[in-house]
mmCIF file of C-alpha atoms in Angstrom:
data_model
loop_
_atom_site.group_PDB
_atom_site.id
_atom_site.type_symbol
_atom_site.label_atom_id
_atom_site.label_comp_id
_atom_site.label_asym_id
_atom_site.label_seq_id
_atom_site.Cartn_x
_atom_site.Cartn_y
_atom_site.Cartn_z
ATOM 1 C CA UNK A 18 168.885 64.015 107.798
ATOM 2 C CA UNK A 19 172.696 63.061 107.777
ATOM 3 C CA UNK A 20 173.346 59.811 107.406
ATOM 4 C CA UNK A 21 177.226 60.497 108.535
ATOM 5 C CA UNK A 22 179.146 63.312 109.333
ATOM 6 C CA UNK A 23 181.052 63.256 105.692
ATOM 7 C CA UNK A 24 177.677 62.721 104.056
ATOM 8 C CA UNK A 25 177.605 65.490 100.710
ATOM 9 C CA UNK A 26 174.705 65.508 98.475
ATOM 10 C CA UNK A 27 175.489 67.248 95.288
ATOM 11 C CA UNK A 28 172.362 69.147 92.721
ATOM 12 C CA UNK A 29 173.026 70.406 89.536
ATOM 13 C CA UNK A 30 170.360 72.030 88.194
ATOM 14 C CA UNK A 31 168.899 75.230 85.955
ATOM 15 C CA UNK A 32 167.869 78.403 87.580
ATOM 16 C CA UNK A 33 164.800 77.929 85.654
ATOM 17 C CA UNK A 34 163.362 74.290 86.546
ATOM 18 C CA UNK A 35 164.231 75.519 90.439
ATOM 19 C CA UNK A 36 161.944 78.576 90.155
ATOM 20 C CA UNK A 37 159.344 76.126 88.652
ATOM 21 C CA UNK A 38 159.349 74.045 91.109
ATOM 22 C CA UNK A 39 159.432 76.957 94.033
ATOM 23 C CA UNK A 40 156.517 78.519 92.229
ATOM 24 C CA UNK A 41 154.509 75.671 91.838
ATOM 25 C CA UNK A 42 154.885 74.672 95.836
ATOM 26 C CA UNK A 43 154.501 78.368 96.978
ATOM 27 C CA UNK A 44 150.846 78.856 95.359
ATOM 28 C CA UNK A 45 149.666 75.204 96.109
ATOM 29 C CA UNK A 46 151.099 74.626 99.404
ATOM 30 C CA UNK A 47 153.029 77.637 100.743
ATOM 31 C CA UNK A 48 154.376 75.769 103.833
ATOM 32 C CA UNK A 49 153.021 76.664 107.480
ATOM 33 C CA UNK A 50 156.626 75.833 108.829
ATOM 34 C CA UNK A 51 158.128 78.302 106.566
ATOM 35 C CA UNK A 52 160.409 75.377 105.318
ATOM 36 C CA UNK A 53 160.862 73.055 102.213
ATOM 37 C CA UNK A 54 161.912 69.208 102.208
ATOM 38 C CA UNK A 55 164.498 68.434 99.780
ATOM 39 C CA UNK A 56 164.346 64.579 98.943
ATOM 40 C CA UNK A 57 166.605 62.387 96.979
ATOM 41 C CA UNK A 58 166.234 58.833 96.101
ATOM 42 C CA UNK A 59 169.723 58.769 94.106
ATOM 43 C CA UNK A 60 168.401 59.263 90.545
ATOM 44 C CA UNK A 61 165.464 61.747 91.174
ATOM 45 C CA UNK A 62 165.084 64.906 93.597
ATOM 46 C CA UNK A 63 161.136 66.457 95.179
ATOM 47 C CA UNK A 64 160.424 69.670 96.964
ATOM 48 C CA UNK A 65 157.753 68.212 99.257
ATOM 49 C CA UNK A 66 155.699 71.414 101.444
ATOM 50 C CA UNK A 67 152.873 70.946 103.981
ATOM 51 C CA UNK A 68 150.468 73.957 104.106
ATOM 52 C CA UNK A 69 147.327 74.178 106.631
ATOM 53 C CA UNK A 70 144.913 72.160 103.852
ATOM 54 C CA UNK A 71 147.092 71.124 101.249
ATOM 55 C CA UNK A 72 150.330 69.403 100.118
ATOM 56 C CA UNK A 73 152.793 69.370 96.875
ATOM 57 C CA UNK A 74 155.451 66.921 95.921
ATOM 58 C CA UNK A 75 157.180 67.839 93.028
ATOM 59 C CA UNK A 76 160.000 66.836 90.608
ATOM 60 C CA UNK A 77 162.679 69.162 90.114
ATOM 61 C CA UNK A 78 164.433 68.500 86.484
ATOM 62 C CA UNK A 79 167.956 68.152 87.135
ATOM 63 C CA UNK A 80 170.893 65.547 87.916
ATOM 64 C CA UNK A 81 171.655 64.645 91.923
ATOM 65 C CA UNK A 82 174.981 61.862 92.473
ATOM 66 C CA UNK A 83 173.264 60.254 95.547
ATOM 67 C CA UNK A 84 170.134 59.966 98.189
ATOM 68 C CA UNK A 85 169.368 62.345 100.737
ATOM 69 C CA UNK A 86 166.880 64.166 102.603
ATOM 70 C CA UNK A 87 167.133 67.927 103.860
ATOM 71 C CA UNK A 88 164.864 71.000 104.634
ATOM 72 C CA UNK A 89 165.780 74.508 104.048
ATOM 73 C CA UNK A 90 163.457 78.081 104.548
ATOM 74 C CA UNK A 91 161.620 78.379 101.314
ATOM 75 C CA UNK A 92 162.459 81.923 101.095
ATOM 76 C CA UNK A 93 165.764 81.474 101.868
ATOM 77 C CA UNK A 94 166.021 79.122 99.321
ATOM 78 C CA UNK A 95 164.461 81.462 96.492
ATOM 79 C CA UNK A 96 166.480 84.350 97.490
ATOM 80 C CA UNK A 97 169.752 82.718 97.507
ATOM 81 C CA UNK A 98 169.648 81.328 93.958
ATOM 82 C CA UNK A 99 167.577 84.358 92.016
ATOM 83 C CA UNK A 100 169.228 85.734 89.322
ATOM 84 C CA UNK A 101 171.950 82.852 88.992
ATOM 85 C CA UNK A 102 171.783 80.559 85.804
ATOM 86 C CA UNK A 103 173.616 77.040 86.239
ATOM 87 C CA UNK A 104 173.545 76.414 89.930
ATOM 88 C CA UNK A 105 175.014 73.579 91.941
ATOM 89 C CA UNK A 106 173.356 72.895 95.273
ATOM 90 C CA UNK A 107 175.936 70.872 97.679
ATOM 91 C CA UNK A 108 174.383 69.640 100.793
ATOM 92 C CA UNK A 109 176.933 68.791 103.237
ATOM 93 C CA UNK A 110 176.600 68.168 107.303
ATOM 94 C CA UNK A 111 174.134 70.693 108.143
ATOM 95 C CA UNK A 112 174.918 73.824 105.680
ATOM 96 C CA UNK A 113 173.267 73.739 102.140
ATOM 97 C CA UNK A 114 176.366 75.783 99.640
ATOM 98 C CA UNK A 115 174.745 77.479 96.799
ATOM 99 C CA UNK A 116 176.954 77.973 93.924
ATOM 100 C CA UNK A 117 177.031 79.416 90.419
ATOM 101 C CA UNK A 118 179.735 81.242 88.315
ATOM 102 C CA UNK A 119 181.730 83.777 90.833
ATOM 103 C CA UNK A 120 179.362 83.160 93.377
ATOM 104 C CA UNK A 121 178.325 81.228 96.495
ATOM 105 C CA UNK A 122 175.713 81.315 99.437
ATOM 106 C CA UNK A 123 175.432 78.666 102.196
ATOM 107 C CA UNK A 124 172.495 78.383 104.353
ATOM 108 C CA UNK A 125 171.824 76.342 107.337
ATOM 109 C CA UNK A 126 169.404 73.581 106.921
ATOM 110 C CA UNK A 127 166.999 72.588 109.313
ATOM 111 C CA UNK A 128 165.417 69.565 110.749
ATOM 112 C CA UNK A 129 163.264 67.503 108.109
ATOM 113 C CA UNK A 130 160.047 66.978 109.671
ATOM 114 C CA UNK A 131 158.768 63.652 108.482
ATOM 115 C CA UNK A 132 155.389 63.744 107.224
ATOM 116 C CA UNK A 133 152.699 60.419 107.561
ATOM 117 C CA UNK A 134 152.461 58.818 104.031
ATOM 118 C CA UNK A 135 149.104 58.829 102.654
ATOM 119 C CA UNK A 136 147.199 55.790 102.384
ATOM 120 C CA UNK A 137 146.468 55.181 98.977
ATOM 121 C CA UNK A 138 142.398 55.199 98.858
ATOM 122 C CA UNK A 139 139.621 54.474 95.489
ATOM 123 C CA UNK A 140 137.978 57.365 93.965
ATOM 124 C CA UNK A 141 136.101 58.850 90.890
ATOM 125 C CA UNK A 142 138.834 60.444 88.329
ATOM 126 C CA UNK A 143 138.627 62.742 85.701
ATOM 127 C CA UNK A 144 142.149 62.921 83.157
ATOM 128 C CA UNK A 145 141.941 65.831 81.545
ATOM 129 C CA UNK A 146 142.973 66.921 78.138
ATOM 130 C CA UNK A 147 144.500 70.281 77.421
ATOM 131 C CA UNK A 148 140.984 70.844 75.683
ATOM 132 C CA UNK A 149 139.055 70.456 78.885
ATOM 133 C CA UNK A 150 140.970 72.351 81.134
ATOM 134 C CA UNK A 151 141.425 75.547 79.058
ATOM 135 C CA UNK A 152 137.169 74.979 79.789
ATOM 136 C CA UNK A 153 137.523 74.143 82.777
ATOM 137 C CA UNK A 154 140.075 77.108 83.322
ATOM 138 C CA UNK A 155 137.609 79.748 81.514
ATOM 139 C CA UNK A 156 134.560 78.236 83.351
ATOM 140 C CA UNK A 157 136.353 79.074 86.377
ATOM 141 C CA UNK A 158 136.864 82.717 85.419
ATOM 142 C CA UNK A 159 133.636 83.408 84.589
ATOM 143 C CA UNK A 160 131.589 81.499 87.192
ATOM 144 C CA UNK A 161 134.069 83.512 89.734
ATOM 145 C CA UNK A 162 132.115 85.630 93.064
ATOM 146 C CA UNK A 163 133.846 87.110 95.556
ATOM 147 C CA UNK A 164 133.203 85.507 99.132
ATOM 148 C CA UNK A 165 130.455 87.326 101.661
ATOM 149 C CA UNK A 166 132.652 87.750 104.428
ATOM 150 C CA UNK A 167 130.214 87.205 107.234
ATOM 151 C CA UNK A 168 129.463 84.182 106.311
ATOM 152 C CA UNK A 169 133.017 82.313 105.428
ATOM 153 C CA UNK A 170 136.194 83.622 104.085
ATOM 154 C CA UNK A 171 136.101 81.401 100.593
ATOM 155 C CA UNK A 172 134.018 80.750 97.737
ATOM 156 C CA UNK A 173 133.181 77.239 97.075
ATOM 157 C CA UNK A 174 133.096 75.955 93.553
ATOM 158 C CA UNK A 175 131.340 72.977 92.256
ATOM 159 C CA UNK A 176 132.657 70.537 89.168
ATOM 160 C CA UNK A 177 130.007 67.830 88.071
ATOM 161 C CA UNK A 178 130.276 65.769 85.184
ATOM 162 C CA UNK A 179 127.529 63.511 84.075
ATOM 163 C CA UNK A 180 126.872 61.528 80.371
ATOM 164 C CA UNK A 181 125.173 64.388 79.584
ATOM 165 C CA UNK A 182 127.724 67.343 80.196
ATOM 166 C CA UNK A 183 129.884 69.204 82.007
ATOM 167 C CA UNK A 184 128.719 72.177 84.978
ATOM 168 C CA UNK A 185 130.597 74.387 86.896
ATOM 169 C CA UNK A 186 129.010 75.919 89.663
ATOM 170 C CA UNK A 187 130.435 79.106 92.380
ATOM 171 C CA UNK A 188 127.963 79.496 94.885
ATOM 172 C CA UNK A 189 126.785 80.035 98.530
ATOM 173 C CA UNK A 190 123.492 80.940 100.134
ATOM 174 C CA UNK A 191 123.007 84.012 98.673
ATOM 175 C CA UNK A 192 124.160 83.768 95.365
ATOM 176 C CA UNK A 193 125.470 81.467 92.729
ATOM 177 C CA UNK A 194 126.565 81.663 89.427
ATOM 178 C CA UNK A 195 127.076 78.956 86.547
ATOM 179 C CA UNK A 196 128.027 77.745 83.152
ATOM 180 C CA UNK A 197 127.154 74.310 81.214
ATOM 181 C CA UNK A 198 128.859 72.695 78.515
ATOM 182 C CA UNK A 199 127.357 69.136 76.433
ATOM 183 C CA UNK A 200 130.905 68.614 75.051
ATOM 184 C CA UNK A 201 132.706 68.241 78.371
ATOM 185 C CA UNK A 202 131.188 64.603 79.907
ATOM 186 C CA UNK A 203 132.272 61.797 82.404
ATOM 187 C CA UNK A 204 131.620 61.146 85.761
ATOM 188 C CA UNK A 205 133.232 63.608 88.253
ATOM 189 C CA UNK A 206 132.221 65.360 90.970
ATOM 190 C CA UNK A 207 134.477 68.090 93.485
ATOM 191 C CA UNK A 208 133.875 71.029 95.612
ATOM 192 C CA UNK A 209 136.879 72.697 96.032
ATOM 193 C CA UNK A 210 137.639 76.650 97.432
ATOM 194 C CA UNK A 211 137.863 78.645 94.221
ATOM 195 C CA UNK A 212 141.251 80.267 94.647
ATOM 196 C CA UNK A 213 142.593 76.747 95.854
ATOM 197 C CA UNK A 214 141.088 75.100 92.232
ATOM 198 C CA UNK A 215 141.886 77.876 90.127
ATOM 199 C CA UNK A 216 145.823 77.988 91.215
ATOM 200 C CA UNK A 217 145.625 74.062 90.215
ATOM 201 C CA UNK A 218 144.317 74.950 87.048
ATOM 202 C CA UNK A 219 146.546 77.592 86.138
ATOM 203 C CA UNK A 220 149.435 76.184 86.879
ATOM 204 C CA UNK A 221 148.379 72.257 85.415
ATOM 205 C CA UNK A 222 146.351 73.757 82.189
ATOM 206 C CA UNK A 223 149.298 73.061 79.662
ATOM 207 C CA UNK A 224 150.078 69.426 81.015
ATOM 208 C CA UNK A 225 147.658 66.425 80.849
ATOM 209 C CA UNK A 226 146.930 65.679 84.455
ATOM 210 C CA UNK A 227 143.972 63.924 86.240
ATOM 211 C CA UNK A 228 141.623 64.794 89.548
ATOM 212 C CA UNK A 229 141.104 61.927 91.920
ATOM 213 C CA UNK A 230 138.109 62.823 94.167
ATOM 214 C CA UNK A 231 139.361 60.127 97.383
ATOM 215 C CA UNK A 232 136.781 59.637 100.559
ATOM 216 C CA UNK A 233 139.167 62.470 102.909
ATOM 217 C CA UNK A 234 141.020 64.493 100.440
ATOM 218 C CA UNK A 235 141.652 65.195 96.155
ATOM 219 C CA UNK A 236 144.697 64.287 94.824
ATOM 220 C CA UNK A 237 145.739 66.408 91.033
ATOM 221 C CA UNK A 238 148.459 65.009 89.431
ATOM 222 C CA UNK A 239 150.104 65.184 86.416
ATOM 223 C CA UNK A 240 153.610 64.384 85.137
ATOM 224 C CA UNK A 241 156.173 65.874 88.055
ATOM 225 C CA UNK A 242 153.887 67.378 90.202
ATOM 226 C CA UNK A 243 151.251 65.876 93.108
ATOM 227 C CA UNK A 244 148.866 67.873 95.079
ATOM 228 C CA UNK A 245 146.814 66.721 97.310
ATOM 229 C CA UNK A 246 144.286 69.140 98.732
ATOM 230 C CA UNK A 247 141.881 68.718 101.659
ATOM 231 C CA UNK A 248 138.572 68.395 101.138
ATOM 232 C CA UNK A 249 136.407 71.237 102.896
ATOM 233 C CA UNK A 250 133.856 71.186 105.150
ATOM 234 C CA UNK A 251 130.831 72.081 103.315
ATOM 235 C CA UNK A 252 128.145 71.261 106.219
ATOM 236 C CA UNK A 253 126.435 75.145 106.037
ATOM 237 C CA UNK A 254 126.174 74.395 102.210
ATOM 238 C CA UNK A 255 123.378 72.990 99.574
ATOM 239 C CA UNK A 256 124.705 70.196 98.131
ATOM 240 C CA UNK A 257 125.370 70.092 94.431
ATOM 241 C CA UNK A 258 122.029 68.460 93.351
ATOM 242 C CA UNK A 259 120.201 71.133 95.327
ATOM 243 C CA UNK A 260 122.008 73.524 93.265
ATOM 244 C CA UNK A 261 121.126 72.039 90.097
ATOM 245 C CA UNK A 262 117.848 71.950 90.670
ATOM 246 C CA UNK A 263 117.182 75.295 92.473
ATOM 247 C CA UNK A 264 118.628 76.400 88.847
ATOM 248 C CA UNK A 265 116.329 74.157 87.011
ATOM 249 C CA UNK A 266 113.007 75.806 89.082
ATOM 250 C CA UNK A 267 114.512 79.491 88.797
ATOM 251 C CA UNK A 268 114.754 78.622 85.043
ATOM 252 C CA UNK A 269 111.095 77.547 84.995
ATOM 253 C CA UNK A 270 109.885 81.013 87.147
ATOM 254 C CA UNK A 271 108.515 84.339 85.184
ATOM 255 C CA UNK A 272 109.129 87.438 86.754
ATOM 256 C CA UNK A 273 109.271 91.080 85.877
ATOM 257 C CA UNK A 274 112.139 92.234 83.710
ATOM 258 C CA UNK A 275 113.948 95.087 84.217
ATOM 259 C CA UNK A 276 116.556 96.499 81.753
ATOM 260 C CA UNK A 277 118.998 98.620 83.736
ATOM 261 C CA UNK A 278 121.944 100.967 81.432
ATOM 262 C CA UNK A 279 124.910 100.071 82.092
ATOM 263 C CA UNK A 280 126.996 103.350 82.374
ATOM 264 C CA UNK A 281 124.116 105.190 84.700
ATOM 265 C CA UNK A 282 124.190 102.126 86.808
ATOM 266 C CA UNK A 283 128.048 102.292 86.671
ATOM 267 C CA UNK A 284 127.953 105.595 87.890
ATOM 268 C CA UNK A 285 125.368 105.504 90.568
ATOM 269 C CA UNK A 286 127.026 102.350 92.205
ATOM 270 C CA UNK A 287 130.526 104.951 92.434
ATOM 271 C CA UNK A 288 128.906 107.834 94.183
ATOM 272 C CA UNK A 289 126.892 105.257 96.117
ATOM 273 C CA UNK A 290 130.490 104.925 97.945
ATOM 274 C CA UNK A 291 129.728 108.721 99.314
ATOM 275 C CA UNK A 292 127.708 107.062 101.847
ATOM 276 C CA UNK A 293 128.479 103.932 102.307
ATOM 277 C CA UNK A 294 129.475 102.308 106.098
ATOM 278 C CA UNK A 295 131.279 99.111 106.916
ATOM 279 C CA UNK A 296 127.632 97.533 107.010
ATOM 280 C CA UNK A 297 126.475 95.801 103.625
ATOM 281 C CA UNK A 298 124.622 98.200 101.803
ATOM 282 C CA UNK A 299 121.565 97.444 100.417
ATOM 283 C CA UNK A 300 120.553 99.163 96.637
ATOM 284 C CA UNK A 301 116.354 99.810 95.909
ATOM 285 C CA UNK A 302 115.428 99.463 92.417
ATOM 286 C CA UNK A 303 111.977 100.355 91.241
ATOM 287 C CA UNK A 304 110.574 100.644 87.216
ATOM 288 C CA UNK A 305 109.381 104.323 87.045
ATOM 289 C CA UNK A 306 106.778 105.962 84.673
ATOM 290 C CA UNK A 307 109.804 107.382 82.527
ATOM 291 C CA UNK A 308 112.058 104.434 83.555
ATOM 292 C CA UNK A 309 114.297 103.502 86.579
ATOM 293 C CA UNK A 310 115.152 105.203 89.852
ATOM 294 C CA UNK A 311 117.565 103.755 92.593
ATOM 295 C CA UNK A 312 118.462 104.689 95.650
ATOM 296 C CA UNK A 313 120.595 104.079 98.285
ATOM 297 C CA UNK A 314 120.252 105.212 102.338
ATOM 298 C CA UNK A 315 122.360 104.370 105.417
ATOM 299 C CA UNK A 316 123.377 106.166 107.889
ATOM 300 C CA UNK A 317 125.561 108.338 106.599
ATOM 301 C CA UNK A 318 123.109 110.302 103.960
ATOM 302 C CA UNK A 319 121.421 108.841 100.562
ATOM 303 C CA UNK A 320 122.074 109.132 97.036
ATOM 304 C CA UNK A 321 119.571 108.716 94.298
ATOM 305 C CA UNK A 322 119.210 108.799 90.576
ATOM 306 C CA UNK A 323 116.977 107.955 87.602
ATOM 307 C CA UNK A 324 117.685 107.121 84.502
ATOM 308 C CA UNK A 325 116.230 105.573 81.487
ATOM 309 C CA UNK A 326 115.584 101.925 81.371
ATOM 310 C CA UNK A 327 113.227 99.298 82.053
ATOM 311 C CA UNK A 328 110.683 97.711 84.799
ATOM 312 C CA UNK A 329 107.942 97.681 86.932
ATOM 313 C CA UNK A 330 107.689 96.786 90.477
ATOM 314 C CA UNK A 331 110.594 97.343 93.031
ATOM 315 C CA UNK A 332 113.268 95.478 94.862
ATOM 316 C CA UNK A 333 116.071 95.603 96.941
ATOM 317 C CA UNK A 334 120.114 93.813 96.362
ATOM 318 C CA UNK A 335 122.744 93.494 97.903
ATOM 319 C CA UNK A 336 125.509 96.539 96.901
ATOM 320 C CA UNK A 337 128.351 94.006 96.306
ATOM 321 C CA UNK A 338 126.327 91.828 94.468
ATOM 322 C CA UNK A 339 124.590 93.893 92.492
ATOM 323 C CA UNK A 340 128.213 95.604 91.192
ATOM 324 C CA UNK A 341 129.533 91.920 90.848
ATOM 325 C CA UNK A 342 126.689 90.863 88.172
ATOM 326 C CA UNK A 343 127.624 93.997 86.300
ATOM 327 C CA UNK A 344 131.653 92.887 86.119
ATOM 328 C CA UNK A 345 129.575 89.895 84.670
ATOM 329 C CA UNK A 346 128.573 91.459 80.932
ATOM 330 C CA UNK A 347 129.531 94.439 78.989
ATOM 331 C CA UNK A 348 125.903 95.078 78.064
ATOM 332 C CA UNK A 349 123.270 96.936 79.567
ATOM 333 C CA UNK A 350 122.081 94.749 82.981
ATOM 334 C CA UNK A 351 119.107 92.504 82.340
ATOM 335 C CA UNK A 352 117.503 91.003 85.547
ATOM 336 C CA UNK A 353 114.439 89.243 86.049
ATOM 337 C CA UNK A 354 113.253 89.461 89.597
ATOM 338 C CA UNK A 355 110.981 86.853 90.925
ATOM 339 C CA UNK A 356 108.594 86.918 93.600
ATOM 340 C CA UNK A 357 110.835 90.191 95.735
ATOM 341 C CA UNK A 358 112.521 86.659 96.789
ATOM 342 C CA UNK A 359 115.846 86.537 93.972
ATOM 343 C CA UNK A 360 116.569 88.405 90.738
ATOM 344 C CA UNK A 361 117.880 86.086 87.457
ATOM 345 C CA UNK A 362 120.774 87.030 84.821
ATOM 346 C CA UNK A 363 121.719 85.353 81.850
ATOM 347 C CA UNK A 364 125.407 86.694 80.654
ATOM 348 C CA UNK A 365 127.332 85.733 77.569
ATOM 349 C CA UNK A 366 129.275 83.596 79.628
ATOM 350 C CA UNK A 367 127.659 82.275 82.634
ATOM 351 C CA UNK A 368 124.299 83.033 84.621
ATOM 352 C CA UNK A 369 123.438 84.324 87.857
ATOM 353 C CA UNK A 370 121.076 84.028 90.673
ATOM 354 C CA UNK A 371 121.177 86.351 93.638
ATOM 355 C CA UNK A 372 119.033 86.176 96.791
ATOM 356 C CA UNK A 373 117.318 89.748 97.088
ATOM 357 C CA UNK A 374 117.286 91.669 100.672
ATOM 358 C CA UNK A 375 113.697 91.413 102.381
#
């Protein structure tokens, strides 16, 4: 706010470091008002934005001449200054004046909605290295599933380090997928919505920053920038331990083996789309004398092939799932289906268990 009518607060700072910042608060805490907080304690300015489940404060490189406090539409904000190099940002009564060379945009401000300070609360940390979060960052990539819809609208993602390594987990009831590393150890443990963690990651991957896992929320942090992130409910979800070890026994398990070629199935699972509804679809795999055959029915016709490969026995996946485990390797598709009750994949990368349709 103002603290009298005269009051001028006066920003000089690069293009540049303001789109930083502006990116930075848009894909970690786009805010739900709409608006931005622009903070000054004299020597030092923060954008601070409030989204739904998360916060940002960060440090905007650049020189200020006093303290201050304002808020001003984020997109109004970005618009105003793109395109301009050296811009001064004069804040003055209610009206923010944008300026650069033979130009100038003022926009009105709006009321700074103060925000409760967060309690500052014990938790397990992990500072990470450049070295572990380009892991990190990869593991993240390739543990990656798409959410089932019907049953919540994000994929959770599990981080556990122990002595012995680290594990990175994306998983829900009907599917999960994994990677382990020895050389990545410490004590650490996070679920976090993938998209949430992986726009952390790529954004902190070049700094050295750390993850605080606190009793009601995670706080990532590195030099000039502070997140803190809500931590989701994950009541309708197995518990990291439960994960681990549903791994370990699906490890242990033999099944049957069946070796599926990639560009047939590739092909089948496009004119699948012929028939498919806004239902799931479900695929039916079964080993033939001479190989494989799959088919697919719903109500709007079938489709069915067969094609060399391997297998005996038969089972039934999920469509999406089935075309997600083959985005998964650039080899033929080797699964090992156990008991009609999940099929097992090991990729170069990361491995997969999916729950198969009864």
């Amino acid at each position: 706010g103002c603290l009298s009518e005269t009051h001028i607060m006066k920003i000089s700072v690069e293009l540049s470091s303001l789109q930083a910042s502006l990116d930075i608060i848009t894909r970690l805490a786009p805010p739900t008002s709409g608006n931005v907080t622009i903070t000054s304690d004299g020597k030092k300015v923060q954008l601070i934005s409030s989204a739904d489940t998360s916060r940002c404060v960060t440090t905007v490189p650049c020189s200020v001449d006093r303290a201050g406090e304002y808020a001003v539409p984020l997109a109004a904000l970005r618009d105003a200054t793109k395109g301009r190099g050296e811009l001064t940002l004069t804040f003055k009564n209610a009206v923010l004046s944008v300026s650069s060379v033979r130009y100038s945009a003022s926009l009105v401000t709006v009321d700074v909605i103060p925000l409760d300070e967060y309690e500052a609360e014990e938790g397990q940390v992990w500072k990470l290295l450049p070295e572990q979060s380009n892991w990190l960052r990869k593991a993240l990539r390739d543990v990656a599933l798409k959410p089932t819809l019907i049953l919540s609208s994000w994929m959770p993602v599990g981080i556990k380090l122990t002595a012995k390594g680290g594990f990175v987990t994306c998983y829900d009831m009907q599917h999960m997928s994994w990677v382990s590393e020895k050389a990545v150890s410490g004590e650490f443990e996070c679920v976090l919505p993938l998209d949430t963690i992986t726009n952390v990651i790529d954004l902190f991957h070049k700094t050295v920053f750390s993850i605080r896992h606190c009793t009601s929320r995670i706080e990532i942090k590195n030099k000039l920038t502070q997140v803190y992130l809500n931590i989701p409910s994950l009541e309708d979800l197995p518990s990291l331990s439960d994960v681990q070890s549903k791994i370990k026994s699906a490890s242990a398990e033999k099944g049957k083996t069946f070796v599926i070629p990639r560009e047939a199935l590739t092909a089948f699972l496009e004119n699948a789309r012929a028939v498919m509804t806004k239902e799931r679809a479900e695929i039916r795999i079964e080993g033939a004398d001479k190989g494989i055959k799959v088919e697919i029915k719903t109500g709007q016709g079938n489709v069915n092939a067969q094609f060399k490969g391997e297998g005996k026995g038969s089972f039934k996946i999920d469509y999406e799932y089935l075309s997600e485990a083959l985005t998964k390797t650039t080899e033929d598709l080797t699964l090992v289906a156990v008991d009609n009750a999940y099929v097992s994949a090991k990729f170069p990368s990361t491995s997969m268990i999916i729950a198969l349709n009864q």
